[in-house]
Amino acid sequence: MNLFIQEIPASERAPKAVQETPSPGKDPLIAHSLQKEQYIGIIGLAIALVAAVGFFSQRVEYAIGLAVILSVSLIALFFFL
């Protein structure tokens, strides 16, 4: 059986137009109400990490703080360009 000569049924052919499914109003798998608490927790964890490192070494704390400040400023710069 030669596959190059075989006829493909119309039901298996790709459709001519792309059909888009309508998006539902609210996705139950996304917890929209917890986003604020998650951001607060992440920021608190980062501050606690810098404080814990700063307890052992002041220079490392300054280096981490400088890196965070430079990262935030570069992100803001590239975001608004």
mmCIF file with all atom_site columns, C-alpha atoms in Angstrom:
data_model
loop_
_atom_site.group_PDB
_atom_site.id
_atom_site.type_symbol
_atom_site.label_atom_id
_atom_site.label_alt_id
_atom_site.label_comp_id
_atom_site.label_asym_id
_atom_site.label_entity_id
_atom_site.label_seq_id
_atom_site.pdbx_PDB_ins_code
_atom_site.Cartn_x
_atom_site.Cartn_y
_atom_site.Cartn_z
_atom_site.occupancy
_atom_site.B_iso_or_equiv
_atom_site.pdbx_formal_charge
_atom_site.auth_seq_id
_atom_site.auth_comp_id
_atom_site.auth_asym_id
_atom_site.auth_atom_id
_atom_site.pdbx_PDB_model_num
ATOM 1  C CA . MET A 1 1  ? 0.000   0.000  0.000  1.00 0.00 ? 1  MET A CA 1
ATOM 2  C CA . ASN A 1 2  ? 1.506   3.282  -1.086 1.00 0.00 ? 2  ASN A CA 1
ATOM 3  C CA . LEU A 1 3  ? 0.780   6.120  1.355  1.00 0.00 ? 3  LEU A CA 1
ATOM 4  C CA . PHE A 1 4  ? 1.560   8.859  -1.170 1.00 0.00 ? 4  PHE A CA 1
ATOM 5  C CA . ILE A 1 5  ? -1.290  7.810  -3.459 1.00 0.00 ? 5  ILE A CA 1
ATOM 6  C CA . GLN A 1 6  ? -3.799  7.014  -0.708 1.00 0.00 ? 6  GLN A CA 1
ATOM 7  C CA . GLU A 1 7  ? -6.696  9.477  -0.405 1.00 0.00 ? 7  GLU A CA 1
ATOM 8  C CA . ILE A 1 8  ? -7.154  11.179 2.991  1.00 0.00 ? 8  ILE A CA 1
ATOM 9  C CA . PRO A 1 9  ? -10.754 11.380 4.224  1.00 0.00 ? 9  PRO A CA 1
ATOM 10 C CA . ALA A 1 10 ? -12.189 14.873 4.640  1.00 0.00 ? 10 ALA A CA 1
ATOM 11 C CA . SER A 1 11 ? -12.718 14.411 8.382  1.00 0.00 ? 11 SER A CA 1
ATOM 12 C CA . GLU A 1 12 ? -8.986  13.905 8.984  1.00 0.00 ? 12 GLU A CA 1
ATOM 13 C CA . ARG A 1 13 ? -7.870  16.940 6.992  1.00 0.00 ? 13 ARG A CA 1
ATOM 14 C CA . ALA A 1 14 ? -6.804  20.073 8.785  1.00 0.00 ? 14 ALA A CA 1
ATOM 15 C CA . PRO A 1 15 ? -9.571  22.690 9.006  1.00 0.00 ? 15 PRO A CA 1
ATOM 16 C CA . LYS A 1 16 ? -9.259  25.747 6.769  1.00 0.00 ? 16 LYS A CA 1
ATOM 17 C CA . ALA A 1 17 ? -9.973  28.225 9.569  1.00 0.00 ? 17 ALA A CA 1
ATOM 18 C CA . VAL A 1 18 ? -8.661  28.236 13.111 1.00 0.00 ? 18 VAL A CA 1
ATOM 19 C CA . GLN A 1 19 ? -11.455 27.878 15.620 1.00 0.00 ? 19 GLN A CA 1
ATOM 20 C CA . GLU A 1 20 ? -10.893 29.475 18.981 1.00 0.00 ? 20 GLU A CA 1
ATOM 21 C CA . THR A 1 21 ? -12.618 28.231 22.079 1.00 0.00 ? 21 THR A CA 1
ATOM 22 C CA . PRO A 1 22 ? -14.116 30.989 24.230 1.00 0.00 ? 22 PRO A CA 1
ATOM 23 C CA . SER A 1 23 ? -12.317 31.553 27.499 1.00 0.00 ? 23 SER A CA 1
ATOM 24 C CA . PRO A 1 24 ? -14.361 31.024 30.640 1.00 0.00 ? 24 PRO A CA 1
ATOM 25 C CA . GLY A 1 25 ? -15.077 33.956 32.928 1.00 0.00 ? 25 GLY A CA 1
ATOM 26 C CA . LYS A 1 26 ? -12.958 32.755 35.835 1.00 0.00 ? 26 LYS A CA 1
ATOM 27 C CA . ASP A 1 27 ? -10.542 29.838 35.986 1.00 0.00 ? 27 ASP A CA 1
ATOM 28 C CA . PRO A 1 28 ? -11.077 27.811 39.173 1.00 0.00 ? 28 PRO A CA 1
ATOM 29 C CA . LEU A 1 29 ? -7.468  26.562 39.129 1.00 0.00 ? 29 LEU A CA 1
ATOM 30 C CA . ILE A 1 30 ? -5.964  30.034 39.615 1.00 0.00 ? 30 ILE A CA 1
ATOM 31 C CA . ALA A 1 31 ? -6.085  31.436 43.138 1.00 0.00 ? 31 ALA A CA 1
ATOM 32 C CA . HIS A 1 32 ? -6.401  35.149 42.375 1.00 0.00 ? 32 HIS A CA 1
ATOM 33 C CA . SER A 1 33 ? -7.097  36.129 45.980 1.00 0.00 ? 33 SER A CA 1
ATOM 34 C CA . LEU A 1 34 ? -3.797  34.710 47.278 1.00 0.00 ? 34 LEU A CA 1
ATOM 35 C CA . GLN A 1 35 ? -1.475  36.721 45.040 1.00 0.00 ? 35 GLN A CA 1
ATOM 36 C CA . LYS A 1 36 ? -1.090  39.620 47.463 1.00 0.00 ? 36 LYS A CA 1
ATOM 37 C CA . GLU A 1 37 ? -0.247  37.287 50.348 1.00 0.00 ? 37 GLU A CA 1
ATOM 38 C CA . GLN A 1 38 ? 2.246   35.410 48.195 1.00 0.00 ? 38 GLN A CA 1
ATOM 39 C CA . TYR A 1 39 ? 4.070   38.607 47.264 1.00 0.00 ? 39 TYR A CA 1
ATOM 40 C CA . ILE A 1 40 ? 4.187   39.689 50.912 1.00 0.00 ? 40 ILE A CA 1
ATOM 41 C CA . GLY A 1 41 ? 5.547   36.274 51.902 1.00 0.00 ? 41 GLY A CA 1
ATOM 42 C CA . ILE A 1 42 ? 8.231   36.308 49.207 1.00 0.00 ? 42 ILE A CA 1
ATOM 43 C CA . ILE A 1 43 ? 9.388   39.801 50.171 1.00 0.00 ? 43 ILE A CA 1
ATOM 44 C CA . GLY A 1 44 ? 9.405   38.831 53.853 1.00 0.00 ? 44 GLY A CA 1
ATOM 45 C CA . LEU A 1 45 ? 11.437  35.720 53.081 1.00 0.00 ? 45 LEU A CA 1
ATOM 46 C CA . ALA A 1 46 ? 13.958  37.750 51.084 1.00 0.00 ? 46 ALA A CA 1
ATOM 47 C CA . ILE A 1 47 ? 14.338  40.256 53.931 1.00 0.00 ? 47 ILE A CA 1
ATOM 48 C CA . ALA A 1 48 ? 14.787  37.425 56.435 1.00 0.00 ? 48 ALA A CA 1
ATOM 49 C CA . LEU A 1 49 ? 17.422  35.819 54.198 1.00 0.00 ? 49 LEU A CA 1
ATOM 50 C CA . VAL A 1 50 ? 19.392  39.055 53.907 1.00 0.00 ? 50 VAL A CA 1
ATOM 51 C CA . ALA A 1 51 ? 19.131  39.595 57.671 1.00 0.00 ? 51 ALA A CA 1
ATOM 52 C CA . ALA A 1 52 ? 20.322  36.043 58.389 1.00 0.00 ? 52 ALA A CA 1
ATOM 53 C CA . VAL A 1 53 ? 23.301  36.426 56.063 1.00 0.00 ? 53 VAL A CA 1
ATOM 54 C CA . GLY A 1 54 ? 24.019  39.868 57.511 1.00 0.00 ? 54 GLY A CA 1
ATOM 55 C CA . PHE A 1 55 ? 24.152  38.335 60.979 1.00 0.00 ? 55 PHE A CA 1
ATOM 56 C CA . PHE A 1 56 ? 27.181  36.309 59.903 1.00 0.00 ? 56 PHE A CA 1
ATOM 57 C CA . SER A 1 57 ? 28.880  38.703 57.463 1.00 0.00 ? 57 SER A CA 1
ATOM 58 C CA . GLN A 1 58 ? 28.269  42.422 57.014 1.00 0.00 ? 58 GLN A CA 1
ATOM 59 C CA . ARG A 1 59 ? 30.059  42.547 53.637 1.00 0.00 ? 59 ARG A CA 1
ATOM 60 C CA . VAL A 1 60 ? 27.897  39.788 52.144 1.00 0.00 ? 60 VAL A CA 1
ATOM 61 C CA . GLU A 1 61 ? 24.777  41.613 53.337 1.00 0.00 ? 61 GLU A CA 1
ATOM 62 C CA . TYR A 1 62 ? 25.909  44.798 51.583 1.00 0.00 ? 62 TYR A CA 1
ATOM 63 C CA . ALA A 1 63 ? 26.746  42.831 48.418 1.00 0.00 ? 63 ALA A CA 1
ATOM 64 C CA . ILE A 1 64 ? 23.299  41.186 48.374 1.00 0.00 ? 64 ILE A CA 1
ATOM 65 C CA . GLY A 1 65 ? 21.593  44.514 49.014 1.00 0.00 ? 65 GLY A CA 1
ATOM 66 C CA . LEU A 1 66 ? 23.540  46.193 46.217 1.00 0.00 ? 66 LEU A CA 1
ATOM 67 C CA . ALA A 1 67 ? 22.714  43.333 43.839 1.00 0.00 ? 67 ALA A CA 1
ATOM 68 C CA . VAL A 1 68 ? 18.999  43.578 44.678 1.00 0.00 ? 68 VAL A CA 1
ATOM 69 C CA . ILE A 1 69 ? 18.952  47.355 44.214 1.00 0.00 ? 69 ILE A CA 1
ATOM 70 C CA . LEU A 1 70 ? 20.791  47.124 40.874 1.00 0.00 ? 70 LEU A CA 1
ATOM 71 C CA . SER A 1 71 ? 18.510  44.317 39.693 1.00 0.00 ? 71 SER A CA 1
ATOM 72 C CA . VAL A 1 72 ? 15.343  46.225 40.552 1.00 0.00 ? 72 VAL A CA 1
ATOM 73 C CA . SER A 1 73 ? 16.616  49.379 38.877 1.00 0.00 ? 73 SER A CA 1
ATOM 74 C CA . LEU A 1 74 ? 17.619  47.488 35.695 1.00 0.00 ? 74 LEU A CA 1
ATOM 75 C CA . ILE A 1 75 ? 14.267  45.695 35.582 1.00 0.00 ? 75 ILE A CA 1
ATOM 76 C CA . ALA A 1 76 ? 12.475  49.037 35.930 1.00 0.00 ? 76 ALA A CA 1
ATOM 77 C CA . LEU A 1 77 ? 14.694  50.588 33.254 1.00 0.00 ? 77 LEU A CA 1
ATOM 78 C CA . PHE A 1 78 ? 14.055  47.803 30.733 1.00 0.00 ? 78 PHE A CA 1
ATOM 79 C CA . PHE A 1 79 ? 10.362  47.651 31.615 1.00 0.00 ? 79 PHE A CA 1
ATOM 80 C CA . PHE A 1 80 ? 9.757   51.311 30.826 1.00 0.00 ? 80 PHE A CA 1
ATOM 81 C CA . LEU A 1 81 ? 11.889  51.480 27.657 1.00 0.00 ? 81 LEU A CA 1
#
